[in-house]
Each structure stands twice: as structure tokens, then as C-alpha cells.
Amino acid sequence: MMAKYSKNISEQMALAAQKAYPNECCGILVGKKSEQSEIEITEIREAPNQFQGQKAAHFKIDPLYLYHVEQEIEPRGLEIVGVYHSHPDCPAILSKEDYEYMVPGLEYVIMSVQNGEVVDVKSYKKAMPDRRSA
Ligand SMILES: [Zn+2]
């Protein structure tokens, strides 16, 4: 079950990806999770790419930034539901590194950016450890 989000949200993500090109953009997906763990993304927060080194192929979000976003959205009944980032001149496929850092239950949106334009968007989720699926 993929997350639901409006056209406005996808436009905001695409804009962030285009702006960061040829580097990777990254940010936080904010929204709500139902009891069936269905995710609805209602807002995004652009995060600075804190990776030390090749930002064209890596991203890192400062944990303190996550904390601040959490503090800000919690009073409104919202939570962090995922992370988005871009793959400049690469397909929207999870890298080994992406997969390793995934938190189960969160939504991961990857955008493929070719020549500064978003050409593909894919979502991924890592299964909860107790009910593993390939
Ligand atoms: Zn990636």
C-alpha cells in the first residue's frame, strides 16, 4: 500500500529535486498514519543534505533536524511518515545504502532526475521485522 499525497506535494518534491540538481535533495514527509499503517502525506520539509562528500550520490539528514520537525508537527497531530530524496541522472531505484538506512514502516520516495527534470518517482517501504516479505 503506497502513501497517498496530493499533486501539490509531488510538485513541491519535484521542485526540491530540480533545485538540488546535480546533487541529491532530501527531506521529510509529514502526515498521518492510519491504524492499518496507511500513510497520507500532507506536508514536506526540505532538509539540507548533510552528507560530507559526494552529494551527487549520497544524502544525509541531520538527526537534530528530524527532532526539530517532530517538535513542530506533534502539537498538530502530525508525524514523520517518511523521507524523500532524489537520484540525479540515475533511476529511481533503492541503492544498497538506501535500503540499509530504511526505517521499517516509513515511506521512502525516490525521484529520478535527468538533466534537471524529474522523470520518474517511486515509493518504497521496508517491511516490519516481525512479518518479513521478500
Ligand atoms: Zn538513494
JSON list of C-alpha atoms and ligand atoms in Angstrom, two decimals:
[
{"chain": "A", "resi": 1, "resn": "MET", "atom": "CA", "xyz": [0.00, 0.00, 0.00]},
{"chain": "A", "resi": 2, "resn": "MET", "atom": "CA", "xyz": [1.60, 3.21, -1.19]},
{"chain": "A", "resi": 3, "resn": "ALA", "atom": "CA", "xyz": [1.25, 6.54, 0.53]},
{"chain": "A", "resi": 4, "resn": "LYS", "atom": "CA", "xyz": [-1.39, 8.98, -0.62]},
{"chain": "A", "resi": 5, "resn": "TYR", "atom": "CA", "xyz": [-0.45, 12.54, -1.45]},
{"chain": "A", "resi": 6, "resn": "SER", "atom": "CA", "xyz": [-1.74, 15.45, -3.47]},
{"chain": "A", "resi": 7, "resn": "LYS", "atom": "CA", "xyz": [-0.40, 16.82, -6.73]},
{"chain": "A", "resi": 8, "resn": "ASN", "atom": "CA", "xyz": [0.76, 19.85, -4.78]},
{"chain": "A", "resi": 9, "resn": "ILE", "atom": "CA", "xyz": [3.01, 17.66, -2.61]},
{"chain": "A", "resi": 10, "resn": "SER", "atom": "CA", "xyz": [4.52, 15.90, -5.61]},
{"chain": "A", "resi": 11, "resn": "GLU", "atom": "CA", "xyz": [5.16, 19.29, -7.23]},
{"chain": "A", "resi": 12, "resn": "GLN", "atom": "CA", "xyz": [6.94, 20.52, -4.10]},
{"chain": "A", "resi": 13, "resn": "MET", "atom": "CA", "xyz": [9.14, 17.41, -4.06]},
{"chain": "A", "resi": 14, "resn": "ALA", "atom": "CA", "xyz": [9.93, 17.75, -7.77]},
{"chain": "A", "resi": 15, "resn": "LEU", "atom": "CA", "xyz": [10.87, 21.38, -7.28]},
{"chain": "A", "resi": 16, "resn": "ALA", "atom": "CA", "xyz": [13.27, 20.48, -4.46]},
{"chain": "A", "resi": 17, "resn": "ALA", "atom": "CA", "xyz": [14.84, 17.77, -6.64]},
{"chain": "A", "resi": 18, "resn": "GLN", "atom": "CA", "xyz": [15.30, 20.17, -9.56]},
{"chain": "A", "resi": 19, "resn": "LYS", "atom": "CA", "xyz": [16.76, 22.86, -7.33]},
{"chain": "A", "resi": 20, "resn": "ALA", "atom": "CA", "xyz": [19.32, 20.49, -5.79]},
{"chain": "A", "resi": 21, "resn": "TYR", "atom": "CA", "xyz": [20.40, 19.00, -9.14]},
{"chain": "A", "resi": 22, "resn": "PRO", "atom": "CA", "xyz": [23.07, 17.80, -9.86]},
{"chain": "A", "resi": 23, "resn": "ASN", "atom": "CA", "xyz": [23.18, 16.98, -6.15]},
{"chain": "A", "resi": 24, "resn": "GLU", "atom": "CA", "xyz": [20.71, 14.83, -4.27]},
{"chain": "A", "resi": 25, "resn": "CYS", "atom": "CA", "xyz": [17.91, 16.60, -2.46]},
{"chain": "A", "resi": 26, "resn": "CYS", "atom": "CA", "xyz": [16.40, 15.17, 0.70]},
{"chain": "A", "resi": 27, "resn": "GLY", "atom": "CA", "xyz": [13.56, 15.93, 3.01]},
{"chain": "A", "resi": 28, "resn": "ILE", "atom": "CA", "xyz": [10.97, 14.73, 5.45]},
{"chain": "A", "resi": 29, "resn": "LEU", "atom": "CA", "xyz": [7.48, 13.52, 4.65]},
{"chain": "A", "resi": 30, "resn": "VAL", "atom": "CA", "xyz": [4.97, 14.72, 7.22]},
{"chain": "A", "resi": 31, "resn": "GLY", "atom": "CA", "xyz": [1.45, 13.41, 7.59]},
{"chain": "A", "resi": 32, "resn": "LYS", "atom": "CA", "xyz": [-0.71, 10.79, 9.23]},
{"chain": "A", "resi": 33, "resn": "LYS", "atom": "CA", "xyz": [-0.68, 7.05, 9.61]},
{"chain": "A", "resi": 34, "resn": "SER", "atom": "CA", "xyz": [-3.90, 5.09, 9.97]},
{"chain": "A", "resi": 35, "resn": "GLU", "atom": "CA", "xyz": [-4.23, 2.02, 12.20]},
{"chain": "A", "resi": 36, "resn": "GLN", "atom": "CA", "xyz": [-3.76, -0.12, 9.09]},
{"chain": "A", "resi": 37, "resn": "SER", "atom": "CA", "xyz": [-0.47, 1.79, 8.58]},
{"chain": "A", "resi": 38, "resn": "GLU", "atom": "CA", "xyz": [-1.83, 3.55, 5.55]},
{"chain": "A", "resi": 39, "resn": "ILE", "atom": "CA", "xyz": [0.15, 6.74, 5.08]},
{"chain": "A", "resi": 40, "resn": "GLU", "atom": "CA", "xyz": [-1.11, 10.11, 4.00]},
{"chain": "A", "resi": 41, "resn": "ILE", "atom": "CA", "xyz": [1.50, 12.77, 3.27]},
{"chain": "A", "resi": 42, "resn": "THR", "atom": "CA", "xyz": [0.17, 16.25, 3.96]},
{"chain": "A", "resi": 43, "resn": "GLU", "atom": "CA", "xyz": [3.36, 18.31, 4.11]},
{"chain": "A", "resi": 44, "resn": "ILE", "atom": "CA", "xyz": [7.03, 18.07, 3.27]},
{"chain": "A", "resi": 45, "resn": "ARG", "atom": "CA", "xyz": [10.08, 19.64, 4.87]},
{"chain": "A", "resi": 46, "resn": "GLU", "atom": "CA", "xyz": [13.15, 20.22, 2.77]},
{"chain": "A", "resi": 47, "resn": "ALA", "atom": "CA", "xyz": [16.26, 19.20, 4.69]},
{"chain": "A", "resi": 48, "resn": "PRO", "atom": "CA", "xyz": [19.81, 20.29, 3.99]},
{"chain": "A", "resi": 49, "resn": "ASN", "atom": "CA", "xyz": [21.88, 17.46, 2.54]},
{"chain": "A", "resi": 50, "resn": "GLN", "atom": "CA", "xyz": [24.43, 16.98, 5.29]},
{"chain": "A", "resi": 51, "resn": "PHE", "atom": "CA", "xyz": [26.47, 14.30, 3.56]},
{"chain": "A", "resi": 52, "resn": "GLN", "atom": "CA", "xyz": [30.18, 15.04, 3.82]},
{"chain": "A", "resi": 53, "resn": "GLY", "atom": "CA", "xyz": [31.50, 14.35, 0.34]},
{"chain": "A", "resi": 54, "resn": "GLN", "atom": "CA", "xyz": [29.79, 13.36, -2.90]},
{"chain": "A", "resi": 55, "resn": "LYS", "atom": "CA", "xyz": [26.34, 14.92, -2.59]},
{"chain": "A", "resi": 56, "resn": "ALA", "atom": "CA", "xyz": [25.54, 13.82, -6.14]},
{"chain": "A", "resi": 57, "resn": "ALA", "atom": "CA", "xyz": [25.25, 10.23, -4.99]},
{"chain": "A", "resi": 58, "resn": "HIS", "atom": "CA", "xyz": [24.51, 10.42, -1.27]},
{"chain": "A", "resi": 59, "resn": "PHE", "atom": "CA", "xyz": [22.36, 12.22, 1.21]},
{"chain": "A", "resi": 60, "resn": "LYS", "atom": "CA", "xyz": [22.23, 12.56, 4.94]},
{"chain": "A", "resi": 61, "resn": "ILE", "atom": "CA", "xyz": [19.64, 14.20, 7.13]},
{"chain": "A", "resi": 62, "resn": "ASP", "atom": "CA", "xyz": [20.80, 15.66, 10.42]},
{"chain": "A", "resi": 63, "resn": "PRO", "atom": "CA", "xyz": [19.03, 13.81, 13.29]},
{"chain": "A", "resi": 64, "resn": "LEU", "atom": "CA", "xyz": [18.65, 17.16, 15.05]},
{"chain": "A", "resi": 65, "resn": "TYR", "atom": "CA", "xyz": [16.67, 18.40, 12.07]},
{"chain": "A", "resi": 66, "resn": "LEU", "atom": "CA", "xyz": [14.34, 15.41, 12.38]},
{"chain": "A", "resi": 67, "resn": "TYR", "atom": "CA", "xyz": [13.91, 16.20, 16.04]},
{"chain": "A", "resi": 68, "resn": "HIS", "atom": "CA", "xyz": [13.01, 19.83, 15.31]},
{"chain": "A", "resi": 69, "resn": "VAL", "atom": "CA", "xyz": [10.46, 18.82, 12.68]},
{"chain": "A", "resi": 70, "resn": "GLU", "atom": "CA", "xyz": [8.93, 16.37, 15.16]},
{"chain": "A", "resi": 71, "resn": "GLN", "atom": "CA", "xyz": [8.63, 19.08, 17.81]},
{"chain": "A", "resi": 72, "resn": "GLU", "atom": "CA", "xyz": [6.97, 21.38, 15.33]},
{"chain": "A", "resi": 73, "resn": "ILE", "atom": "CA", "xyz": [4.39, 18.95, 13.92]},
{"chain": "A", "resi": 74, "resn": "GLU", "atom": "CA", "xyz": [3.46, 16.94, 17.01]},
{"chain": "A", "resi": 75, "resn": "PRO", "atom": "CA", "xyz": [1.15, 19.58, 18.52]},
{"chain": "A", "resi": 76, "resn": "ARG", "atom": "CA", "xyz": [-0.88, 19.46, 15.30]},
{"chain": "A", "resi": 77, "resn": "GLY", "atom": "CA", "xyz": [-1.35, 15.69, 15.48]},
{"chain": "A", "resi": 78, "resn": "LEU", "atom": "CA", "xyz": [1.06, 15.03, 12.61]},
{"chain": "A", "resi": 79, "resn": "GLU", "atom": "CA", "xyz": [4.04, 12.72, 12.49]},
{"chain": "A", "resi": 80, "resn": "ILE", "atom": "CA", "xyz": [7.05, 11.94, 10.35]},
{"chain": "A", "resi": 81, "resn": "VAL", "atom": "CA", "xyz": [5.84, 9.33, 7.88]},
{"chain": "A", "resi": 82, "resn": "GLY", "atom": "CA", "xyz": [8.79, 9.08, 5.55]},
{"chain": "A", "resi": 83, "resn": "VAL", "atom": "CA", "xyz": [11.73, 10.51, 3.70]},
{"chain": "A", "resi": 84, "resn": "TYR", "atom": "CA", "xyz": [12.19, 11.66, 0.12]},
{"chain": "A", "resi": 85, "resn": "HIS", "atom": "CA", "xyz": [15.36, 12.11, -1.87]},
{"chain": "A", "resi": 86, "resn": "SER", "atom": "CA", "xyz": [16.48, 12.34, -5.46]},
{"chain": "A", "resi": 87, "resn": "HIS", "atom": "CA", "xyz": [18.78, 10.33, -7.73]},
{"chain": "A", "resi": 88, "resn": "PRO", "atom": "CA", "xyz": [20.47, 12.74, -10.15]},
{"chain": "A", "resi": 89, "resn": "ASP", "atom": "CA", "xyz": [20.99, 11.04, -13.53]},
{"chain": "A", "resi": 90, "resn": "CYS", "atom": "CA", "xyz": [20.14, 7.65, -12.02]},
{"chain": "A", "resi": 91, "resn": "PRO", "atom": "CA", "xyz": [16.96, 5.57, -11.94]},
{"chain": "A", "resi": 92, "resn": "ALA", "atom": "CA", "xyz": [14.51, 5.81, -9.02]},
{"chain": "A", "resi": 93, "resn": "ILE", "atom": "CA", "xyz": [15.74, 2.54, -7.59]},
{"chain": "A", "resi": 94, "resn": "LEU", "atom": "CA", "xyz": [16.79, 1.94, -3.99]},
{"chain": "A", "resi": 95, "resn": "SER", "atom": "CA", "xyz": [20.55, 1.75, -3.62]},
{"chain": "A", "resi": 96, "resn": "LYS", "atom": "CA", "xyz": [22.07, -0.75, -1.22]},
{"chain": "A", "resi": 97, "resn": "GLU", "atom": "CA", "xyz": [22.86, 2.17, 1.06]},
{"chain": "A", "resi": 98, "resn": "ASP", "atom": "CA", "xyz": [19.28, 3.47, 0.84]},
{"chain": "A", "resi": 99, "resn": "TYR", "atom": "CA", "xyz": [17.94, 0.07, 1.82]},
{"chain": "A", "resi": 100, "resn": "GLU", "atom": "CA", "xyz": [20.32, -0.28, 4.77]},
{"chain": "A", "resi": 101, "resn": "TYR", "atom": "CA", "xyz": [19.22, 3.02, 6.30]},
{"chain": "A", "resi": 102, "resn": "MET", "atom": "CA", "xyz": [15.49, 2.49, 5.82]},
{"chain": "A", "resi": 103, "resn": "VAL", "atom": "CA", "xyz": [13.35, 2.53, 8.94]},
{"chain": "A", "resi": 104, "resn": "PRO", "atom": "CA", "xyz": [10.61, -0.13, 8.71]},
{"chain": "A", "resi": 105, "resn": "GLY", "atom": "CA", "xyz": [7.12, 1.30, 8.31]},
{"chain": "A", "resi": 106, "resn": "LEU", "atom": "CA", "xyz": [8.23, 4.63, 6.86]},
{"chain": "A", "resi": 107, "resn": "GLU", "atom": "CA", "xyz": [7.64, 5.61, 3.26]},
{"chain": "A", "resi": 108, "resn": "TYR", "atom": "CA", "xyz": [10.66, 6.34, 1.05]},
{"chain": "A", "resi": 109, "resn": "VAL", "atom": "CA", "xyz": [10.06, 8.35, -2.10]},
{"chain": "A", "resi": 110, "resn": "ILE", "atom": "CA", "xyz": [12.84, 8.42, -4.67]},
{"chain": "A", "resi": 111, "resn": "MET", "atom": "CA", "xyz": [12.83, 10.73, -7.66]},
{"chain": "A", "resi": 112, "resn": "SER", "atom": "CA", "xyz": [14.93, 10.17, -10.72]},
{"chain": "A", "resi": 113, "resn": "VAL", "atom": "CA", "xyz": [16.23, 13.46, -12.12]},
{"chain": "A", "resi": 114, "resn": "GLN", "atom": "CA", "xyz": [17.61, 13.51, -15.64]},
{"chain": "A", "resi": 115, "resn": "ASN", "atom": "CA", "xyz": [19.10, 16.75, -16.96]},
{"chain": "A", "resi": 116, "resn": "GLY", "atom": "CA", "xyz": [17.43, 18.67, -14.17]},
{"chain": "A", "resi": 117, "resn": "GLU", "atom": "CA", "xyz": [13.93, 17.26, -14.77]},
{"chain": "A", "resi": 118, "resn": "VAL", "atom": "CA", "xyz": [12.12, 14.71, -12.64]},
{"chain": "A", "resi": 119, "resn": "VAL", "atom": "CA", "xyz": [11.37, 11.80, -14.95]},
{"chain": "A", "resi": 120, "resn": "ASP", "atom": "CA", "xyz": [10.30, 9.08, -12.52]},
{"chain": "A", "resi": 121, "resn": "VAL", "atom": "CA", "xyz": [9.08, 8.75, -8.94]},
{"chain": "A", "resi": 122, "resn": "LYS", "atom": "CA", "xyz": [8.93, 5.55, -6.92]},
{"chain": "A", "resi": 123, "resn": "SER", "atom": "CA", "xyz": [7.98, 4.70, -3.35]},
{"chain": "A", "resi": 124, "resn": "TYR", "atom": "CA", "xyz": [9.46, 2.03, -1.13]},
{"chain": "A", "resi": 125, "resn": "LYS", "atom": "CA", "xyz": [8.77, 0.62, 2.28]},
{"chain": "A", "resi": 126, "resn": "LYS", "atom": "CA", "xyz": [10.72, -1.83, 4.36]},
{"chain": "A", "resi": 127, "resn": "ALA", "atom": "CA", "xyz": [8.57, -4.49, 5.96]},
{"chain": "A", "resi": 128, "resn": "MET", "atom": "CA", "xyz": [8.35, -4.64, 9.73]},
{"chain": "A", "resi": 129, "resn": "PRO", "atom": "CA", "xyz": [10.78, -7.28, 11.04]},
{"chain": "A", "resi": 130, "resn": "ASP", "atom": "CA", "xyz": [8.00, -9.46, 12.51]},
{"chain": "A", "resi": 131, "resn": "ARG", "atom": "CA", "xyz": [6.28, -10.06, 9.20]},
{"chain": "A", "resi": 132, "resn": "ARG", "atom": "CA", "xyz": [9.01, -10.25, 6.65]},
{"chain": "A", "resi": 133, "resn": "SER", "atom": "CA", "xyz": [8.24, -10.30, 2.95]},
{"chain": "A", "resi": 134, "resn": "ALA", "atom": "CA", "xyz": [10.76, -10.55, 0.16]},
{"chain": "B", "resi": 1, "resn": "ZN", "atom": "ZN", "xyz": [19.24, 6.98, -2.90]}
]
